[in-house]
mmCIF file of C-alpha atoms in Angstrom:
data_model
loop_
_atom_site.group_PDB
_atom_site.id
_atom_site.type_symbol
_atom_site.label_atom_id
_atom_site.label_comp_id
_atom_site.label_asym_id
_atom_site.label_seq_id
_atom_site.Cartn_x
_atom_site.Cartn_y
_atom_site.Cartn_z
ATOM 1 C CA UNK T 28 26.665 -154.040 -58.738
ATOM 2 C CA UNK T 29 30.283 -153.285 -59.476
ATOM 3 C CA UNK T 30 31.461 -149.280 -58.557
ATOM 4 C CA UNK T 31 31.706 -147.115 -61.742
ATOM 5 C CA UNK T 32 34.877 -147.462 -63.663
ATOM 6 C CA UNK T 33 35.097 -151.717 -62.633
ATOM 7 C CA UNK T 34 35.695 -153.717 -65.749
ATOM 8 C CA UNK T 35 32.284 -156.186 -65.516
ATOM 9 C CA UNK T 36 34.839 -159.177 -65.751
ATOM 10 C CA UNK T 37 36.266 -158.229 -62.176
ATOM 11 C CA UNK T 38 32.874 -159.037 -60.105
ATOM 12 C CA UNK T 39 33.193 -162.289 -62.604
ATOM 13 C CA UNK T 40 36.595 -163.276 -61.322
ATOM 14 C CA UNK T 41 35.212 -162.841 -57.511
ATOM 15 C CA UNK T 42 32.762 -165.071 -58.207
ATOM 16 C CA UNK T 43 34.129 -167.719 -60.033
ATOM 17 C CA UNK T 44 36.391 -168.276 -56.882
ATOM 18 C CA UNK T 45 33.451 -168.139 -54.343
ATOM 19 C CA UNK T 46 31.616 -170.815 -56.361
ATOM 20 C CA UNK T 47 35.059 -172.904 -57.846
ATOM 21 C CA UNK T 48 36.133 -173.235 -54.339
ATOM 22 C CA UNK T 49 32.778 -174.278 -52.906
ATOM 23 C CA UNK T 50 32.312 -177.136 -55.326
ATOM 24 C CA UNK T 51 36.193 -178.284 -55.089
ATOM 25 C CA UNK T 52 35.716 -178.413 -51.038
ATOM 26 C CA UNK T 53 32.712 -180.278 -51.419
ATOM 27 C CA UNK T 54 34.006 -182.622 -53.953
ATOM 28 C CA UNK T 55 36.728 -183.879 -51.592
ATOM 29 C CA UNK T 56 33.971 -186.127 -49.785
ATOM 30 C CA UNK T 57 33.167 -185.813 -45.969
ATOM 31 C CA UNK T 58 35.870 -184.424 -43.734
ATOM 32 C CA UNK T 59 35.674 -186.133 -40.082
ATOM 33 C CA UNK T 60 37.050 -183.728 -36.861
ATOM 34 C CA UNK T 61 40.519 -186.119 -36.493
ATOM 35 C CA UNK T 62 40.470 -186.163 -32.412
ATOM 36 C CA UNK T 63 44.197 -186.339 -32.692
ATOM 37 C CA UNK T 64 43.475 -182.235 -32.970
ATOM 38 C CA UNK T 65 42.897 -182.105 -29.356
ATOM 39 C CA UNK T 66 46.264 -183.115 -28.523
ATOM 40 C CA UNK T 67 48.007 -180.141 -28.011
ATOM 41 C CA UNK T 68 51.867 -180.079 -26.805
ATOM 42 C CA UNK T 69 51.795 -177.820 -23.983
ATOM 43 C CA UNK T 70 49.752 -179.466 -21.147
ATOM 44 C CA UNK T 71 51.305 -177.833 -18.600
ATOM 45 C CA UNK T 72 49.007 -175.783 -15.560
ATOM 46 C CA UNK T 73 49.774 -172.236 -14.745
ATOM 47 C CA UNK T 74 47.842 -170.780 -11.753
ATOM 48 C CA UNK T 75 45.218 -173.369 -11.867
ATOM 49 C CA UNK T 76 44.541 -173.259 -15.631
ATOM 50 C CA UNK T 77 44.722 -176.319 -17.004
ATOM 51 C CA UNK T 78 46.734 -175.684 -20.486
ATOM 52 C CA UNK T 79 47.994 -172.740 -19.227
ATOM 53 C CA UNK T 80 49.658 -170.789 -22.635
ATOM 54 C CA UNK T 81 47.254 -171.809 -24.824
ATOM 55 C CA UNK T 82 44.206 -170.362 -22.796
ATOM 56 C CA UNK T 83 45.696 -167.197 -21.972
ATOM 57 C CA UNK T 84 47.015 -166.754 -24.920
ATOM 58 C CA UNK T 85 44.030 -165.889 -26.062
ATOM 59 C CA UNK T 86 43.622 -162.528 -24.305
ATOM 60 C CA UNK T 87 45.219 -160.258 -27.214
ATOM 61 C CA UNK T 88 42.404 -161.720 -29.334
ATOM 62 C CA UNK T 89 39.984 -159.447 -26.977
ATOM 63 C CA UNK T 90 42.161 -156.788 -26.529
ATOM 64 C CA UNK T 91 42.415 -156.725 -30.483
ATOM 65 C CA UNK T 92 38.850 -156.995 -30.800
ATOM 66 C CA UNK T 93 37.945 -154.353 -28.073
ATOM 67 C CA UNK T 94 40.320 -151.922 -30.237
ATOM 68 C CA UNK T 95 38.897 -152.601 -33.778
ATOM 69 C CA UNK T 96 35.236 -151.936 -32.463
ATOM 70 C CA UNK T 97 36.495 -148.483 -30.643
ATOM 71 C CA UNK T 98 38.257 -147.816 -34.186
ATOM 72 C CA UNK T 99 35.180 -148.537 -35.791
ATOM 73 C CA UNK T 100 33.119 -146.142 -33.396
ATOM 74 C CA UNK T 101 35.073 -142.972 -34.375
ATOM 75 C CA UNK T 102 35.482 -143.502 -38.019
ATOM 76 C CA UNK T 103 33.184 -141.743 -40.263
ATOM 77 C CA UNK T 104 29.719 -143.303 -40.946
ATOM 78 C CA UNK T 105 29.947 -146.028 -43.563
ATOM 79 C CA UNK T 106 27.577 -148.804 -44.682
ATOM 80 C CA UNK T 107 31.028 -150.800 -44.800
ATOM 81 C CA UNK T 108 31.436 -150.294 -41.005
ATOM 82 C CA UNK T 109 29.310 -152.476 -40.243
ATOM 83 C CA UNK T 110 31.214 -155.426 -41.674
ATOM 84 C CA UNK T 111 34.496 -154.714 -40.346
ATOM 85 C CA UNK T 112 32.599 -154.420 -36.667
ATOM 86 C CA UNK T 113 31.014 -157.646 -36.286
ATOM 87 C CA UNK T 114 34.316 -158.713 -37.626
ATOM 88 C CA UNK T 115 36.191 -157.300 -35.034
ATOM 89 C CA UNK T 116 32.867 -158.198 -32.422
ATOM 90 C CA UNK T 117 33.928 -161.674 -33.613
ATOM 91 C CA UNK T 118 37.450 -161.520 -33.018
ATOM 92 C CA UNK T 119 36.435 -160.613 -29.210
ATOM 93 C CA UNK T 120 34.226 -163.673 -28.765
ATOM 94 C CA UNK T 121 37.102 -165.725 -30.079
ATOM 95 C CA UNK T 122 38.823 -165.045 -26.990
ATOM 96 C CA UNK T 123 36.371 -166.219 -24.867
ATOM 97 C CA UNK T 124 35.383 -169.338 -27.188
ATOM 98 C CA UNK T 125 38.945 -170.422 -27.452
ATOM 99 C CA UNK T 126 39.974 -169.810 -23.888
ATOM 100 C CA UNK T 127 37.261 -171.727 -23.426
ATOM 101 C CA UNK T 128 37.920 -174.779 -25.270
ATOM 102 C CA UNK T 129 41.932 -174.944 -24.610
ATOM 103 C CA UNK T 130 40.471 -175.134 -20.810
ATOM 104 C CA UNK T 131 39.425 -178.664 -21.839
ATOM 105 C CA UNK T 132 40.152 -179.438 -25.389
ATOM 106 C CA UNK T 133 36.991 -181.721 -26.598
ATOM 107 C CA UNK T 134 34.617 -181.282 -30.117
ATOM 108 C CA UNK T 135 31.987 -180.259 -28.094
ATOM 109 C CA UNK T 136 33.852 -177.404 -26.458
ATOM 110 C CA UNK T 137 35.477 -176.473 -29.824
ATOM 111 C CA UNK T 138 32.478 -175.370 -30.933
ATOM 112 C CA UNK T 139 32.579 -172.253 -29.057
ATOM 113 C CA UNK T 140 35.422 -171.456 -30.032
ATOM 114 C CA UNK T 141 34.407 -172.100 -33.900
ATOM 115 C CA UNK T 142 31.226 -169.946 -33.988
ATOM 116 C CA UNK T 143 32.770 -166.784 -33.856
ATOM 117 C CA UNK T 144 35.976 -167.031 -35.801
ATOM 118 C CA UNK T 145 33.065 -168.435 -38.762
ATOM 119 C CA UNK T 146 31.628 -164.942 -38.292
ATOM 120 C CA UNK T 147 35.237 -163.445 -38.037
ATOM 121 C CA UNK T 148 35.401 -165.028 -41.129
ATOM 122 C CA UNK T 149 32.487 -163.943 -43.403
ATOM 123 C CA UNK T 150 32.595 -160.504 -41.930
ATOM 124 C CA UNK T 151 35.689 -160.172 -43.255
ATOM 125 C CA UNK T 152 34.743 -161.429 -46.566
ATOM 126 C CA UNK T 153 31.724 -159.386 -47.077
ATOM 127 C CA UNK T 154 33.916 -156.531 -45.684
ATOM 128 C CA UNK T 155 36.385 -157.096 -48.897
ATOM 129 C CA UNK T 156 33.513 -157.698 -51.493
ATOM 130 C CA UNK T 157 32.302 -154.273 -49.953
ATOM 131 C CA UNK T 158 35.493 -152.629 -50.458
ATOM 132 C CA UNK T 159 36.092 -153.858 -53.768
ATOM 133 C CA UNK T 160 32.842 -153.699 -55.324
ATOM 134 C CA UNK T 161 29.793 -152.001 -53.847
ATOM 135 C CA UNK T 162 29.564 -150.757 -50.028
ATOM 136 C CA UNK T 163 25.514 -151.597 -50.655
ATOM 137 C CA UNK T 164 26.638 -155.667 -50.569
ATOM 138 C CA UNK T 165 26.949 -155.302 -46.251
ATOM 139 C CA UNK T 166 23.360 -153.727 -45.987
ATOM 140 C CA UNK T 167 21.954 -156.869 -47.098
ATOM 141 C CA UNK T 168 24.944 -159.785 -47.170
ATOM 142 C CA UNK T 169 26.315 -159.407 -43.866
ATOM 143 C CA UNK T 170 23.693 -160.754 -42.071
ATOM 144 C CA UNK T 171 23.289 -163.984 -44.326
ATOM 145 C CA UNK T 172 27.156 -164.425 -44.493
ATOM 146 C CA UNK T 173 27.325 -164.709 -40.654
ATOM 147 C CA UNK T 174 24.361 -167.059 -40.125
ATOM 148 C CA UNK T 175 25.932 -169.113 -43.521
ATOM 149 C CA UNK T 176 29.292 -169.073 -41.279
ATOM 150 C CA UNK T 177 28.044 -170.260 -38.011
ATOM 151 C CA UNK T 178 26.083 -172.623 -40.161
ATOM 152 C CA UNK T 179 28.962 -174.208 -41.551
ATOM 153 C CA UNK T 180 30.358 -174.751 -37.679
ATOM 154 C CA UNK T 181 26.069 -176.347 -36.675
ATOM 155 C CA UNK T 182 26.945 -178.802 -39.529
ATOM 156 C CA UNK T 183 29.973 -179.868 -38.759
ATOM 157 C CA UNK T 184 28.944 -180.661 -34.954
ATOM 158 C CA UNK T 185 25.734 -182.389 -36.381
ATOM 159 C CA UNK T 186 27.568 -184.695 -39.060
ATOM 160 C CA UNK T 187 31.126 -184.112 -38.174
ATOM 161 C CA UNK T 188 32.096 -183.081 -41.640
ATOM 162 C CA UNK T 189 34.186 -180.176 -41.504
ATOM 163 C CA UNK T 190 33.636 -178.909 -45.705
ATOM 164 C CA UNK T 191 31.489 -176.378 -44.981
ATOM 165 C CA UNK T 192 33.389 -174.953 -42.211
ATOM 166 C CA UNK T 193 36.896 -175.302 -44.327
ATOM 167 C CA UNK T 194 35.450 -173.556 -47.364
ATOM 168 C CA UNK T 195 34.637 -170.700 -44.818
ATOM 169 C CA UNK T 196 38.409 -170.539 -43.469
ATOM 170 C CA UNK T 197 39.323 -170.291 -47.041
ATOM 171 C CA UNK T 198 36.817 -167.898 -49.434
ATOM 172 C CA UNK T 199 38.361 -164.373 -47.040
ATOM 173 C CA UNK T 200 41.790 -165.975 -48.073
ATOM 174 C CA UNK T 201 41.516 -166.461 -51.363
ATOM 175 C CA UNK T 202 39.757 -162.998 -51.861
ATOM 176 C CA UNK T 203 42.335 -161.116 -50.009
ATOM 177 C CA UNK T 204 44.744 -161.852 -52.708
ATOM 178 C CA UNK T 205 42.695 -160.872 -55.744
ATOM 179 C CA UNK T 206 40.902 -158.305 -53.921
ATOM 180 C CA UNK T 207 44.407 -156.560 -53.708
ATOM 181 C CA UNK T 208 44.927 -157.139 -57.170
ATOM 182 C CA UNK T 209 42.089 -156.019 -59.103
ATOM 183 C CA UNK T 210 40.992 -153.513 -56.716
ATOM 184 C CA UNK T 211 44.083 -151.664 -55.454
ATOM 185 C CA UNK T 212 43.113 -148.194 -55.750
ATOM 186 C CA UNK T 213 39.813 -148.919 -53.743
ATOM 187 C CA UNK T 214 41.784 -150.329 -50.257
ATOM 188 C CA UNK T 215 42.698 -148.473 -47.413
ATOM 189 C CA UNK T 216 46.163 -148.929 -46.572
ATOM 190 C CA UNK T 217 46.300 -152.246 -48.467
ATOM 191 C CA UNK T 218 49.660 -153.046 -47.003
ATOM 192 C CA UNK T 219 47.953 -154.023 -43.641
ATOM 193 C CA UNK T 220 45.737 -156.289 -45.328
ATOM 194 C CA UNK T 221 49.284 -158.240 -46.831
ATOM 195 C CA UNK T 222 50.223 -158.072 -43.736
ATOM 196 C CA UNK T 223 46.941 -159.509 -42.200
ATOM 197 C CA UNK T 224 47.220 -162.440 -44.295
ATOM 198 C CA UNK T 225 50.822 -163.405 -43.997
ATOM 199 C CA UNK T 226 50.806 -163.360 -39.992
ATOM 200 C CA UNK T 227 47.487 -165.806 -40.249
ATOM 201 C CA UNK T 228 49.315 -167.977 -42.914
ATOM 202 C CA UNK T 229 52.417 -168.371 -40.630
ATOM 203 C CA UNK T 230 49.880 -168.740 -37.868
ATOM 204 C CA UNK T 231 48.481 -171.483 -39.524
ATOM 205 C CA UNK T 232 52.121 -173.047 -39.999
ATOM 206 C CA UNK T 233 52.877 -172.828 -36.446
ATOM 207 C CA UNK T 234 49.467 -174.315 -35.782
ATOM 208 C CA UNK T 235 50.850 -177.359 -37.689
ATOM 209 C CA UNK T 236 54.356 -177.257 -35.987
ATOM 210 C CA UNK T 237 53.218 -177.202 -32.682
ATOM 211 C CA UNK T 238 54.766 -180.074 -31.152
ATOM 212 C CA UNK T 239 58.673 -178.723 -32.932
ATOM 213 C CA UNK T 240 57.891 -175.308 -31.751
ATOM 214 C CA UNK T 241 57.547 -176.633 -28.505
ATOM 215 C CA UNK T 242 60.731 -178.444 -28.546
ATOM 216 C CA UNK T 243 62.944 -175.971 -30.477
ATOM 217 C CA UNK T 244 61.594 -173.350 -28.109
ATOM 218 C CA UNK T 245 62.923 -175.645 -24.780
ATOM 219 C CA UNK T 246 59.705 -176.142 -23.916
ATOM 220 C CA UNK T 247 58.719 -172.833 -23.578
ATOM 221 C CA UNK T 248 55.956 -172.095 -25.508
ATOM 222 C CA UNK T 249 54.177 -174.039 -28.262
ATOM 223 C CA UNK T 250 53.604 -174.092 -32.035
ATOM 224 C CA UNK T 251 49.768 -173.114 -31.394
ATOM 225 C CA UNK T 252 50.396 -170.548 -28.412
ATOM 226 C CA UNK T 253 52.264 -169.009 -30.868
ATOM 227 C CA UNK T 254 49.603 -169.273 -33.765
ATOM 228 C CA UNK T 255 47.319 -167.253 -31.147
ATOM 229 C CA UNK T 256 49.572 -164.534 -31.004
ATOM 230 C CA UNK T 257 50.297 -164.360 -34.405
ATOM 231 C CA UNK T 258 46.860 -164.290 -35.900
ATOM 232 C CA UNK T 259 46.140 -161.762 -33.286
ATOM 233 C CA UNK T 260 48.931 -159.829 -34.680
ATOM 234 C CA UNK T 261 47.161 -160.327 -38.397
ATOM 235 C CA UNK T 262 44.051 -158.808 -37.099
ATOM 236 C CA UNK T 263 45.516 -156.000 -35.277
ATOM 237 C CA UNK T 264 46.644 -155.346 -39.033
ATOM 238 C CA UNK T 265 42.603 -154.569 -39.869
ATOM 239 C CA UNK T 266 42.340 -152.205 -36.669
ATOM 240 C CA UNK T 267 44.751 -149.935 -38.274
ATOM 241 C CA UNK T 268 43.156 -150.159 -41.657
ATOM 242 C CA UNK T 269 40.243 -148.821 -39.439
ATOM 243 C CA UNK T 270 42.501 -146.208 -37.582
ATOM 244 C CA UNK T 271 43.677 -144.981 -41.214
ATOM 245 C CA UNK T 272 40.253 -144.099 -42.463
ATOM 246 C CA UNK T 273 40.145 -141.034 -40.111
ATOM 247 C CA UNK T 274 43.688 -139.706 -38.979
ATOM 248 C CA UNK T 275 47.315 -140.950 -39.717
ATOM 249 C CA UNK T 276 48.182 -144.034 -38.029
ATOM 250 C CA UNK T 277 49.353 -143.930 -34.263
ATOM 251 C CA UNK T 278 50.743 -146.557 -32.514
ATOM 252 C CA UNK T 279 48.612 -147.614 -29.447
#
């Protein structure tokens, strides 16, 4: 299903990673939720919200979303629109899930903030395989991709293994890479997507620093307020891949 022109051992490379990454997540045995996770650095209450920063924090993540969908609205018609909207319908949600869960950090809250960043996730990923290969994939993908990502986030809270839900973090990151490789000429303003992925991949390191952000920062704000902000950044990125599809980009 690969557009005219492809070499037939590009679509090959694509899915050697979807299925080589799949088996070596599930080979590394069950993956328990550590509850250590929900001990975030910042505790501190602003105007009655408990974990102030990292709940409100989460409000570009709607005002991101809210933009990609309008971006989405005006472009031309495109089977391909589809993905990048219930990415960006996804991207929304998160700010209400999240908010929700930094309110009062638990597993069971956590889910709701997991559901729609694992159909953030596999929007985006069908999104890419549309791009790169055939626009037809989204017609009859997306819909299976999102239900396999929220999937992924059902297991986890059934068995508390979190392999399915990892391998969903990682298959859009993997293919972003080799996407941009193999398929340059076929990406709108590529750059943004580089820059997509390395504001979520320093998001993720300040997700993992957030106790020394919080300290080298005097207390300020902490290593995951800051990995909000950043990955919003990343997908404000994909709204102006959107914006470039029908007029030079603008700032907002």
């Amino acid at each position: 299903m690969s557009q005219p022109g492809s070499p037939a051992w590009k679509p090959g490379v694509l899915l050697a990673i979807v299925v080589s990454s799949a088996l070596a997540v599930w080979a590394l045995g069950p993956i328990e939720q550590n509850l250590s996770y929900h001990a975030f650095a910042d505790t501190r209450t602003l105007f009655g919200i408990p974990n102030g920063l990292d709940v409100l924090s989460n409000l570009p993540f709607l005002i991101v979303g809210v933009l990609g969908l309008r971006a989405c609205a005006v472009a031309a018609p495109d089977p391909i629109r589809h993905a990048w909207m219930a990415l960006f319908a996804g991207v929304a949600l998160v700010s209400l899930g999240s908010a929700y869960y930094h309110w009062s950090p638990t597993n069971d809250s956590l889910v709701f903030d997991r559901l729609p960043m694992s159909a953030g996730f596999m929007a985006l990923f069908v999104a890419l395989l549309g791009e790169a290969l055939d626009r037809r994939l989204v017609r009859w993908g997306l819909v299976p991709a999102l239900l396999l990502g929220m999937a992924s986030v059902v297991y986890w809270a059934m068995f508390d293994d979190l392999r399915p839900y990892l391998w969903v973090q990682i298959i859009p990151l993997l293919t972003i890479p080799v996407v941009m490789l193999l398929y340059r000429g076929r990406l709108a303003h590529g750059w943004w997507l580089a820059a997509a992925l390395g504001l979520y991949l320093l998001a993720k390191g300040a997700e993992l620093l957030d106790a020394q952000v919080y300290a080298l920062s005097l207390e300020l704000f902490s290593g995951h307020t800051l990995k909000h902000l950043l990955a919003a950044a990343g997908c404000y990125c994909l709204v102006l891949i959107q914006r470039g599809r029908c007029r030079p980009l603008q700032p907002v």
